[in-house]
mmCIF file of C-alpha atoms and ligand atoms in Angstrom:
data_model
loop_
_atom_site.group_PDB
_atom_site.id
_atom_site.type_symbol
_atom_site.label_atom_id
_atom_site.label_comp_id
_atom_site.label_asym_id
_atom_site.label_seq_id
_atom_site.Cartn_x
_atom_site.Cartn_y
_atom_site.Cartn_z
ATOM 1 C CA MET A 21 23.164 1.320 0.518
ATOM 2 C CA ILE A 22 23.786 2.672 -2.958
ATOM 3 C CA ALA A 23 20.898 2.907 -5.423
ATOM 4 C CA GLN A 24 21.012 0.734 -8.527
ATOM 5 C CA SER A 25 22.182 2.578 -11.633
ATOM 6 C CA PHE A 26 19.681 4.585 -13.695
ATOM 7 C CA GLU A 27 19.445 6.962 -16.632
ATOM 8 C CA TYR A 28 18.745 10.634 -15.847
ATOM 9 C CA SER A 29 16.987 13.337 -17.873
ATOM 10 C CA ALA A 30 16.195 16.922 -16.918
ATOM 11 C CA PRO A 31 13.637 18.258 -19.427
ATOM 12 C CA ASP A 32 12.651 21.921 -19.439
ATOM 13 C CA SER A 33 8.989 21.557 -20.457
ATOM 14 C CA ILE A 34 5.989 19.496 -19.393
ATOM 15 C CA ALA A 35 5.574 18.232 -22.972
ATOM 16 C CA GLU A 36 9.147 16.900 -23.030
ATOM 17 C CA ALA A 37 8.754 15.285 -19.587
ATOM 18 C CA LEU A 38 5.578 13.529 -20.752
ATOM 19 C CA ARG A 39 7.304 12.354 -23.937
ATOM 20 C CA LEU A 40 10.206 10.904 -21.928
ATOM 21 C CA LEU A 41 7.814 9.277 -19.443
ATOM 22 C CA ALA A 42 5.837 7.627 -22.235
ATOM 23 C CA SER A 43 8.871 6.463 -24.196
ATOM 24 C CA HIS A 44 11.120 5.017 -21.438
ATOM 25 C CA GLN A 45 9.993 1.842 -19.762
ATOM 26 C CA GLY A 46 10.531 1.799 -16.007
ATOM 27 C CA SER A 47 10.828 5.581 -15.835
ATOM 28 C CA ARG A 48 9.743 7.673 -12.875
ATOM 29 C CA VAL A 49 9.590 11.393 -12.228
ATOM 30 C CA LEU A 50 11.871 12.958 -9.634
ATOM 31 C CA ALA A 51 10.774 16.098 -7.766
ATOM 32 C CA GLY A 52 12.506 17.046 -4.481
ATOM 33 C CA GLY A 53 13.904 13.529 -4.035
ATOM 34 C CA GLN A 54 13.124 13.617 -0.303
ATOM 35 C CA SER A 55 11.079 10.407 -0.429
ATOM 36 C CA LEU A 56 12.145 8.796 -3.710
ATOM 37 C CA ILE A 57 15.946 8.955 -3.211
ATOM 38 C CA PRO A 58 15.848 7.309 0.267
ATOM 39 C CA MET A 59 13.612 4.588 -1.213
ATOM 40 C CA MET A 60 16.073 4.050 -4.063
ATOM 41 C CA LYS A 61 18.981 3.861 -1.614
ATOM 42 C CA LEU A 62 17.086 1.243 0.385
ATOM 43 C CA ARG A 63 16.345 -0.512 -2.937
ATOM 44 C CA LEU A 64 12.615 -0.310 -2.253
ATOM 45 C CA SER A 65 12.375 1.462 -5.599
ATOM 46 C CA GLY A 66 14.603 0.933 -8.647
ATOM 47 C CA PRO A 67 13.536 3.088 -11.584
ATOM 48 C CA ALA A 68 15.506 2.552 -14.793
ATOM 49 C CA HIS A 69 15.161 6.209 -15.788
ATOM 50 C CA LEU A 70 14.615 9.311 -13.641
ATOM 51 C CA ILE A 71 12.907 12.325 -15.207
ATOM 52 C CA ASP A 72 13.763 15.345 -13.080
ATOM 53 C CA LEU A 73 11.013 18.001 -12.988
ATOM 54 C CA ALA A 74 13.181 20.636 -11.271
ATOM 55 C CA ARG A 75 14.012 22.629 -14.435
ATOM 56 C CA ILE A 76 10.442 22.914 -15.682
ATOM 57 C CA ALA A 77 9.596 26.547 -14.910
ATOM 58 C CA GLU A 78 5.938 26.098 -15.933
ATOM 59 C CA LEU A 79 5.460 23.763 -12.932
ATOM 60 C CA ASN A 80 6.612 26.246 -10.296
ATOM 61 C CA TYR A 81 4.116 28.946 -9.259
ATOM 62 C CA ILE A 82 1.550 29.934 -6.650
ATOM 63 C CA GLY A 83 -1.174 32.236 -7.975
ATOM 64 C CA GLU A 84 -4.734 33.282 -7.234
ATOM 65 C CA THR A 85 -7.428 33.888 -9.865
ATOM 66 C CA ASN A 86 -11.215 34.121 -9.479
ATOM 67 C CA GLY A 87 -11.252 32.722 -5.947
ATOM 68 C CA SER A 88 -9.006 29.731 -6.744
ATOM 69 C CA ILE A 89 -5.386 29.320 -5.743
ATOM 70 C CA ARG A 90 -3.316 27.289 -8.177
ATOM 71 C CA ILE A 91 -0.061 25.763 -6.996
ATOM 72 C CA GLY A 92 2.391 24.261 -9.476
ATOM 73 C CA ALA A 93 3.568 20.761 -8.565
ATOM 74 C CA THR A 94 7.237 21.621 -8.008
ATOM 75 C CA SER A 95 6.501 24.420 -5.529
ATOM 76 C CA THR A 96 8.536 23.535 -2.464
ATOM 77 C CA HIS A 97 7.193 23.201 1.061
ATOM 78 C CA ASN A 98 9.163 26.354 1.924
ATOM 79 C CA GLN A 99 7.607 28.276 -0.984
ATOM 80 C CA LEU A 100 4.158 27.327 0.325
ATOM 81 C CA ALA A 101 5.020 28.113 3.959
ATOM 82 C CA THR A 102 6.274 31.599 3.045
ATOM 83 C CA SER A 103 3.822 32.457 0.242
ATOM 84 C CA ASP A 104 2.042 35.799 0.788
ATOM 85 C CA THR A 105 -0.822 34.551 -1.409
ATOM 86 C CA LEU A 106 -1.381 31.515 0.816
ATOM 87 C CA ARG A 107 -0.867 33.376 4.081
ATOM 88 C CA GLN A 108 -3.559 35.838 3.056
ATOM 89 C CA SER A 109 -6.030 33.630 1.186
ATOM 90 C CA CYS A 110 -5.407 30.086 2.444
ATOM 91 C CA PRO A 111 -3.327 30.171 5.658
ATOM 92 C CA LEU A 112 -4.205 26.542 6.488
ATOM 93 C CA LEU A 113 -2.044 25.234 3.646
ATOM 94 C CA ALA A 114 0.884 27.523 4.541
ATOM 95 C CA GLU A 115 0.649 26.365 8.164
ATOM 96 C CA ALA A 116 0.678 22.672 7.152
ATOM 97 C CA ALA A 117 3.681 23.239 4.857
ATOM 98 C CA ALA A 118 5.599 24.922 7.686
ATOM 99 C CA ARG A 119 5.163 21.817 9.865
ATOM 100 C CA ILE A 120 6.842 19.449 7.352
ATOM 101 C CA GLY A 121 10.257 17.997 8.246
ATOM 102 C CA ASP A 122 13.220 20.327 8.713
ATOM 103 C CA VAL A 123 14.627 23.265 6.719
ATOM 104 C CA GLN A 124 16.434 21.030 4.225
ATOM 105 C CA VAL A 125 13.351 18.921 3.550
ATOM 106 C CA ARG A 126 11.203 22.050 3.172
ATOM 107 C CA ASN A 127 13.697 23.607 0.756
ATOM 108 C CA LEU A 128 13.800 20.549 -1.517
ATOM 109 C CA GLY A 129 10.520 18.673 -1.056
ATOM 110 C CA THR A 130 7.555 19.652 -3.228
ATOM 111 C CA ILE A 131 3.783 19.581 -2.869
ATOM 112 C CA GLY A 132 3.437 17.496 -6.042
ATOM 113 C CA GLY A 133 5.944 14.941 -4.737
ATOM 114 C CA SER A 134 4.330 14.715 -1.332
ATOM 115 C CA VAL A 135 0.809 14.279 -2.659
ATOM 116 C CA SER A 136 1.918 11.766 -5.310
ATOM 117 C CA HIS A 137 3.871 9.773 -2.709
ATOM 118 C CA ASN A 138 0.856 9.778 -0.311
ATOM 119 C CA ASP A 139 2.613 8.729 2.865
ATOM 120 C CA PRO A 140 -0.217 7.983 5.343
ATOM 121 C CA ALA A 141 1.399 10.351 7.873
ATOM 122 C CA ALA A 142 2.154 13.215 5.464
ATOM 123 C CA ASP A 143 0.883 16.679 6.424
ATOM 124 C CA TYR A 144 -0.592 18.075 3.177
ATOM 125 C CA PRO A 145 -3.329 15.450 2.728
ATOM 126 C CA ALA A 146 -5.139 16.556 5.913
ATOM 127 C CA ALA A 147 -5.132 20.210 4.830
ATOM 128 C CA LEU A 148 -6.120 19.349 1.252
ATOM 129 C CA GLN A 149 -9.021 17.167 2.459
ATOM 130 C CA ALA A 150 -10.276 19.983 4.707
ATOM 131 C CA LEU A 151 -9.936 22.482 1.858
ATOM 132 C CA ARG A 152 -11.743 20.224 -0.666
ATOM 133 C CA ALA A 153 -8.729 20.594 -2.973
ATOM 134 C CA GLN A 154 -8.469 19.327 -6.526
ATOM 135 C CA VAL A 155 -5.476 18.026 -8.451
ATOM 136 C CA ARG A 156 -4.837 18.446 -12.168
ATOM 137 C CA LEU A 157 -3.113 15.514 -13.847
ATOM 138 C CA VAL A 158 -1.539 15.666 -17.316
ATOM 139 C CA SER A 159 -0.347 13.007 -19.752
ATOM 140 C CA GLN A 160 0.122 12.648 -23.502
ATOM 141 C CA ARG A 161 -3.514 11.471 -23.572
ATOM 142 C CA GLY A 162 -4.736 14.854 -22.245
ATOM 143 C CA GLU A 163 -5.565 16.106 -18.768
ATOM 144 C CA ARG A 164 -8.097 15.484 -15.990
ATOM 145 C CA THR A 165 -8.938 17.131 -12.702
ATOM 146 C CA LEU A 166 -9.852 15.039 -9.654
ATOM 147 C CA PRO A 167 -11.092 15.938 -6.175
ATOM 148 C CA ILE A 168 -8.416 15.115 -3.609
ATOM 149 C CA ASP A 169 -10.593 12.341 -2.080
ATOM 150 C CA LYS A 170 -10.614 10.536 -5.417
ATOM 151 C CA PHE A 171 -6.863 10.997 -5.879
ATOM 152 C CA LEU A 172 -5.538 9.732 -2.527
ATOM 153 C CA LEU A 173 -6.574 6.067 -2.665
ATOM 154 C CA ASP A 174 -4.605 4.412 0.150
ATOM 155 C CA ALA A 175 -1.133 4.321 1.729
ATOM 156 C CA PHE A 176 1.425 5.129 -0.986
ATOM 157 C CA THR A 177 -1.309 4.668 -3.604
ATOM 158 C CA THR A 178 -2.920 7.354 -5.759
ATOM 159 C CA ALA A 179 -5.085 7.568 -8.872
ATOM 160 C CA LEU A 180 -2.030 8.507 -10.999
ATOM 161 C CA GLU A 181 -1.971 6.343 -14.129
ATOM 162 C CA PRO A 182 1.103 5.330 -16.147
ATOM 163 C CA GLY A 183 2.435 8.290 -18.112
ATOM 164 C CA GLU A 184 0.680 10.854 -15.897
ATOM 165 C CA ILE A 185 2.230 13.742 -13.962
ATOM 166 C CA LEU A 186 0.522 15.718 -11.239
ATOM 167 C CA ALA A 187 0.800 19.253 -12.623
ATOM 168 C CA GLU A 188 -1.151 21.401 -10.190
ATOM 169 C CA VAL A 189 -2.989 21.506 -6.871
ATOM 170 C CA ILE A 190 -6.042 23.789 -6.725
ATOM 171 C CA VAL A 191 -7.575 25.081 -3.483
ATOM 172 C CA PRO A 192 -10.342 27.636 -2.963
ATOM 173 C CA ALA A 193 -9.397 30.987 -1.444
ATOM 174 C CA ASP A 194 -10.931 31.270 2.017
ATOM 175 C CA ALA A 195 -14.364 32.848 2.237
ATOM 176 C CA PRO A 196 -14.315 35.927 4.522
ATOM 177 C CA GLY A 197 -14.491 35.131 8.242
ATOM 178 C CA LEU A 198 -13.254 31.530 8.127
ATOM 179 C CA GLY A 199 -10.706 30.495 10.757
ATOM 180 C CA SER A 200 -8.345 27.560 10.300
ATOM 181 C CA ALA A 201 -5.560 25.659 12.036
ATOM 182 C CA TYR A 202 -3.257 22.697 11.389
ATOM 183 C CA LEU A 203 -1.917 20.913 14.458
ATOM 184 C CA LYS A 204 -0.061 17.627 14.730
ATOM 185 C CA HIS A 205 1.167 15.352 17.450
ATOM 186 C CA GLN A 206 4.392 14.158 15.891
ATOM 187 C CA GLN A 207 6.442 11.026 16.219
ATOM 188 C CA PRO A 208 9.450 12.364 18.181
ATOM 189 C CA ALA A 209 12.100 10.668 16.025
ATOM 190 C CA SER A 210 10.706 11.160 12.506
ATOM 191 C CA GLY A 211 8.550 14.265 12.959
ATOM 192 C CA PHE A 212 5.784 12.613 10.923
ATOM 193 C CA ALA A 213 2.212 12.900 12.237
ATOM 194 C CA VAL A 214 0.884 10.373 14.720
ATOM 195 C CA ALA A 215 -2.255 12.452 14.353
ATOM 196 C CA GLY A 216 -2.377 15.633 12.281
ATOM 197 C CA VAL A 217 -5.605 17.617 12.083
ATOM 198 C CA ALA A 218 -6.522 20.424 9.693
ATOM 199 C CA ALA A 219 -9.639 22.313 10.716
ATOM 200 C CA GLN A 220 -11.556 25.171 9.149
ATOM 201 C CA LEU A 221 -14.540 26.797 10.859
ATOM 202 C CA GLY A 222 -16.959 29.580 10.051
ATOM 203 C CA MET A 223 -19.642 31.018 12.354
ATOM 204 C CA LYS A 224 -22.547 33.430 12.275
ATOM 205 C CA GLY A 225 -24.812 34.630 15.048
ATOM 206 C CA GLY A 226 -22.964 32.499 17.603
ATOM 207 C CA LYS A 227 -23.485 29.270 15.605
ATOM 208 C CA ILE A 228 -21.073 27.205 13.546
ATOM 209 C CA THR A 229 -22.012 27.516 9.875
ATOM 210 C CA THR A 230 -19.037 25.777 8.255
ATOM 211 C CA ALA A 231 -16.919 22.916 9.625
ATOM 212 C CA ARG A 232 -14.272 21.206 7.543
ATOM 213 C CA LEU A 233 -11.777 18.696 8.801
ATOM 214 C CA GLY A 234 -8.955 16.530 7.435
ATOM 215 C CA ILE A 235 -7.054 13.986 9.516
ATOM 216 C CA THR A 236 -3.706 12.346 8.744
ATOM 217 C CA GLY A 237 -1.422 9.818 10.445
ATOM 218 C CA VAL A 238 -4.260 7.915 12.108
ATOM 219 C CA ALA A 239 -5.309 5.449 9.392
ATOM 220 C CA SER A 240 -3.741 3.956 6.268
ATOM 221 C CA ASN A 241 -5.034 6.961 4.316
ATOM 222 C CA SER A 242 -5.854 10.515 5.352
ATOM 223 C CA TYR A 243 -9.584 11.142 5.651
ATOM 224 C CA ARG A 244 -12.223 13.835 6.009
ATOM 225 C CA GLY A 245 -13.601 14.079 9.532
ATOM 226 C CA ALA A 246 -17.146 13.864 8.150
ATOM 227 C CA ALA A 247 -18.745 12.790 11.465
ATOM 228 C CA VAL A 248 -17.109 15.736 13.263
ATOM 229 C CA GLU A 249 -18.211 18.151 10.534
ATOM 230 C CA ALA A 250 -21.820 16.930 10.718
ATOM 231 C CA ALA A 251 -21.838 17.148 14.523
ATOM 232 C CA LEU A 252 -20.639 20.780 14.448
ATOM 233 C CA GLU A 253 -22.668 22.505 11.761
ATOM 234 C CA GLY A 254 -25.551 24.460 13.300
ATOM 235 C CA ARG A 255 -24.268 23.969 16.867
ATOM 236 C CA PRO A 256 -23.370 26.857 19.225
ATOM 237 C CA ALA A 257 -19.811 28.096 18.630
ATOM 238 C CA GLN A 258 -18.589 27.140 22.078
ATOM 239 C CA ASP A 259 -16.048 24.824 23.640
ATOM 240 C CA SER A 260 -18.527 22.133 24.713
ATOM 241 C CA SER A 261 -19.722 21.660 21.081
ATOM 242 C CA LEU A 262 -16.119 21.315 19.903
ATOM 243 C CA ALA A 263 -15.176 18.829 22.627
ATOM 244 C CA GLU A 264 -18.230 16.671 21.959
ATOM 245 C CA ALA A 265 -17.703 16.614 18.184
ATOM 246 C CA ALA A 266 -13.946 15.938 18.553
ATOM 247 C CA GLY A 267 -14.793 12.628 20.222
ATOM 248 C CA LEU A 268 -15.953 11.433 16.782
ATOM 249 C CA ALA A 269 -12.580 12.065 15.100
ATOM 250 C CA ALA A 270 -11.660 8.380 14.764
ATOM 251 C CA LYS A 271 -15.191 6.959 14.707
ATOM 252 C CA GLY A 272 -15.429 4.027 12.301
ATOM 253 C CA VAL A 273 -11.732 4.316 11.433
ATOM 254 C CA GLU A 274 -9.281 1.428 11.658
ATOM 255 C CA ALA A 275 -6.417 3.171 13.471
ATOM 256 C CA LEU A 276 -2.815 2.201 12.678
ATOM 257 C CA SER A 277 -0.661 0.585 15.341
ATOM 258 C CA ASP A 278 3.138 0.675 15.674
ATOM 259 C CA VAL A 279 5.822 0.605 18.373
ATOM 260 C CA TYR A 280 5.270 4.285 19.191
ATOM 261 C CA ALA A 281 1.463 4.426 19.145
ATOM 262 C CA ALA A 282 -0.979 1.541 19.590
ATOM 263 C CA ALA A 283 -4.287 1.860 17.720
ATOM 264 C CA ASP A 284 -6.384 2.919 20.740
ATOM 265 C CA TYR A 285 -3.772 5.527 21.780
ATOM 266 C CA ARG A 286 -3.644 6.877 18.218
ATOM 267 C CA ALA A 287 -7.446 7.133 18.074
ATOM 268 C CA HIS A 288 -7.424 8.953 21.425
ATOM 269 C CA ILE A 289 -4.728 11.382 20.214
ATOM 270 C CA ALA A 290 -6.797 12.024 17.072
ATOM 271 C CA GLY A 291 -9.620 13.256 19.332
ATOM 272 C CA VAL A 292 -7.291 15.429 21.413
ATOM 273 C CA MET A 293 -5.666 17.034 18.360
ATOM 274 C CA THR A 294 -9.073 17.540 16.746
ATOM 275 C CA ARG A 295 -10.372 19.401 19.789
ATOM 276 C CA ARG A 296 -7.257 21.605 19.885
ATOM 277 C CA ALA A 297 -7.342 22.306 16.131
ATOM 278 C CA LEU A 298 -11.047 23.214 16.334
ATOM 279 C CA GLN A 299 -10.410 25.538 19.294
ATOM 280 C CA ALA A 300 -7.562 27.256 17.424
ATOM 281 C CA ALA A 301 -9.659 27.569 14.237
ATOM 282 C CA LEU A 302 -12.599 29.032 16.170
ATOM 283 C CA ALA A 303 -10.352 31.573 17.908
ATOM 284 C CA ARG A 304 -9.184 32.714 14.451
ATOM 285 C CA ALA A 305 -12.658 32.843 12.883
ATOM 286 C CA LYS A 306 -14.126 36.341 12.772
HETATM 287 P P1 FAD B 25 10.152 12.845 -4.563
HETATM 288 O O1 FAD B 25 10.813 12.191 -3.411
HETATM 289 O O2 FAD B 25 11.026 13.347 -5.664
HETATM 290 O O3 FAD B 25 9.057 11.883 -5.215
HETATM 291 C C1 FAD B 25 8.161 11.147 -4.395
HETATM 292 C C2 FAD B 25 7.257 10.286 -5.294
HETATM 293 O O4 FAD B 25 6.337 11.092 -6.011
HETATM 294 C C3 FAD B 25 8.017 9.486 -6.372
HETATM 295 O O5 FAD B 25 7.319 8.280 -6.593
HETATM 296 C C4 FAD B 25 7.901 10.364 -7.619
HETATM 297 O O6 FAD B 25 8.001 9.628 -8.825
HETATM 298 C C5 FAD B 25 6.517 10.954 -7.428
HETATM 299 N N1 FAD B 25 6.340 12.303 -7.960
HETATM 300 C C6 FAD B 25 7.014 13.422 -7.570
HETATM 301 N N2 FAD B 25 6.503 14.507 -8.177
HETATM 302 C C7 FAD B 25 5.500 14.060 -8.975
HETATM 303 C C8 FAD B 25 4.593 14.709 -9.864
HETATM 304 N N3 FAD B 25 4.582 16.035 -10.028
HETATM 305 N N4 FAD B 25 3.694 13.944 -10.540
HETATM 306 C C9 FAD B 25 3.682 12.599 -10.360
HETATM 307 N N5 FAD B 25 4.499 11.918 -9.545
HETATM 308 C C10 FAD B 25 5.401 12.654 -8.851
HETATM 309 N N6 FAD B 25 6.605 14.799 4.900
HETATM 310 C C11 FAD B 25 5.582 15.265 5.633
HETATM 311 O O7 FAD B 25 4.470 15.398 5.119
HETATM 312 N N7 FAD B 25 5.762 15.616 6.941
HETATM 313 C C12 FAD B 25 6.973 15.495 7.584
HETATM 314 O O8 FAD B 25 7.088 15.844 8.764
HETATM 315 C C13 FAD B 25 8.069 14.995 6.825
HETATM 316 N N8 FAD B 25 9.301 14.859 7.381
HETATM 317 C C14 FAD B 25 10.330 14.402 6.621
HETATM 318 C C15 FAD B 25 11.597 14.290 7.218
HETATM 319 C C16 FAD B 25 12.669 13.827 6.461
HETATM 320 C C17 FAD B 25 14.030 13.709 7.132
HETATM 321 C C18 FAD B 25 12.492 13.491 5.075
HETATM 322 C C19 FAD B 25 13.657 13.018 4.241
HETATM 323 C C20 FAD B 25 11.248 13.608 4.483
HETATM 324 C C21 FAD B 25 10.149 14.054 5.234
HETATM 325 N N9 FAD B 25 8.889 14.199 4.678
HETATM 326 C C22 FAD B 25 7.840 14.660 5.438
HETATM 327 C C23 FAD B 25 8.646 13.835 3.263
HETATM 328 C C24 FAD B 25 8.800 15.095 2.375
HETATM 329 O O9 FAD B 25 7.682 15.924 2.554
HETATM 330 C C25 FAD B 25 8.949 14.804 0.873
HETATM 331 O O10 FAD B 25 9.327 16.029 0.310
HETATM 332 C C26 FAD B 25 7.718 14.352 0.134
HETATM 333 O O11 FAD B 25 7.150 13.191 0.704
HETATM 334 C C27 FAD B 25 8.049 13.969 -1.315
HETATM 335 O O12 FAD B 25 8.226 15.121 -2.079
HETATM 336 P P2 FAD B 25 9.434 15.251 -3.079
HETATM 337 O O13 FAD B 25 9.206 16.485 -3.869
HETATM 338 O O14 FAD B 25 10.682 15.160 -2.313
HETATM 339 O O15 FAD B 25 9.175 14.005 -4.053
#
């Protein structure tokens, strides 16, 4: 199908984008277009005015200062996957970015677009939950910074308010010795996660000191694997601890069901992928 007609603007500053957003009713920002354009073609979305963020240079960067990595919203999945800063200081996020879609999607799609879209099977949310990321939102009213848990509200629903743009994602640089891994069991046709697990582990003296987990694809919203984290911290850093804790991956979660994966199968796969992600993270922890 062909999208309904719309006005198009391509501002070159955040201030101008915010002015356009506030002054045009029915306007919507466009980033990589990898989710929004298909929705417009299917007429699931019909914005009257598209405000393209692609020419705003001040939204495209990946940089590290004082132990925090700041990623501008229009940084593409490919920029994240190949970033030396991320590979060195936050490899979990680079690994998740590399697992998104195909080359074309990774070259066009952006972290800001993905997080704002909040598809329940998207890859970034799991990594960002595990990393305890924050997002910085800007509007003509000012700016605010939210923890990722408070931003991702439910399937295709975020805390973004009218007139707001997600400007930046902030993640901590890894503390020395942490090991991490992102693994997903993907739907064979779409490549989206049936269960995607981001894990980060730290150990000392043979015991697990840090356990952080984010899980996507399993429920209507990505979530922190809090029960798994609690079951791991202080336990011996060995396979039996990981396997036992992984059994809690979908505890208390209402798993999604579709033609590819029934709810009980999806919950089971969440446990399998959690165990594998924990094993990979532990093998990488020093
Ligand atoms: P757009 O499509 O331009 O925008 C998406 C939504 O976010 C729109 O509502 C838009 O208004 C809003 N928005 C965009 N940027 C901002 C901003 N800075 N502030 C506020 N609102 C904003 N994703 C995965 O996670 N894993 C996959 O395996 C995967 N496979 C895919 C395969 C295909 C074939 C395709 C087409 C897509 C796939 N995707 C996958 C989705 C892809 O990651 C998209 O890039 C992403 O969901 C949206 O990012 P975008 O930059 O393209 O945003």
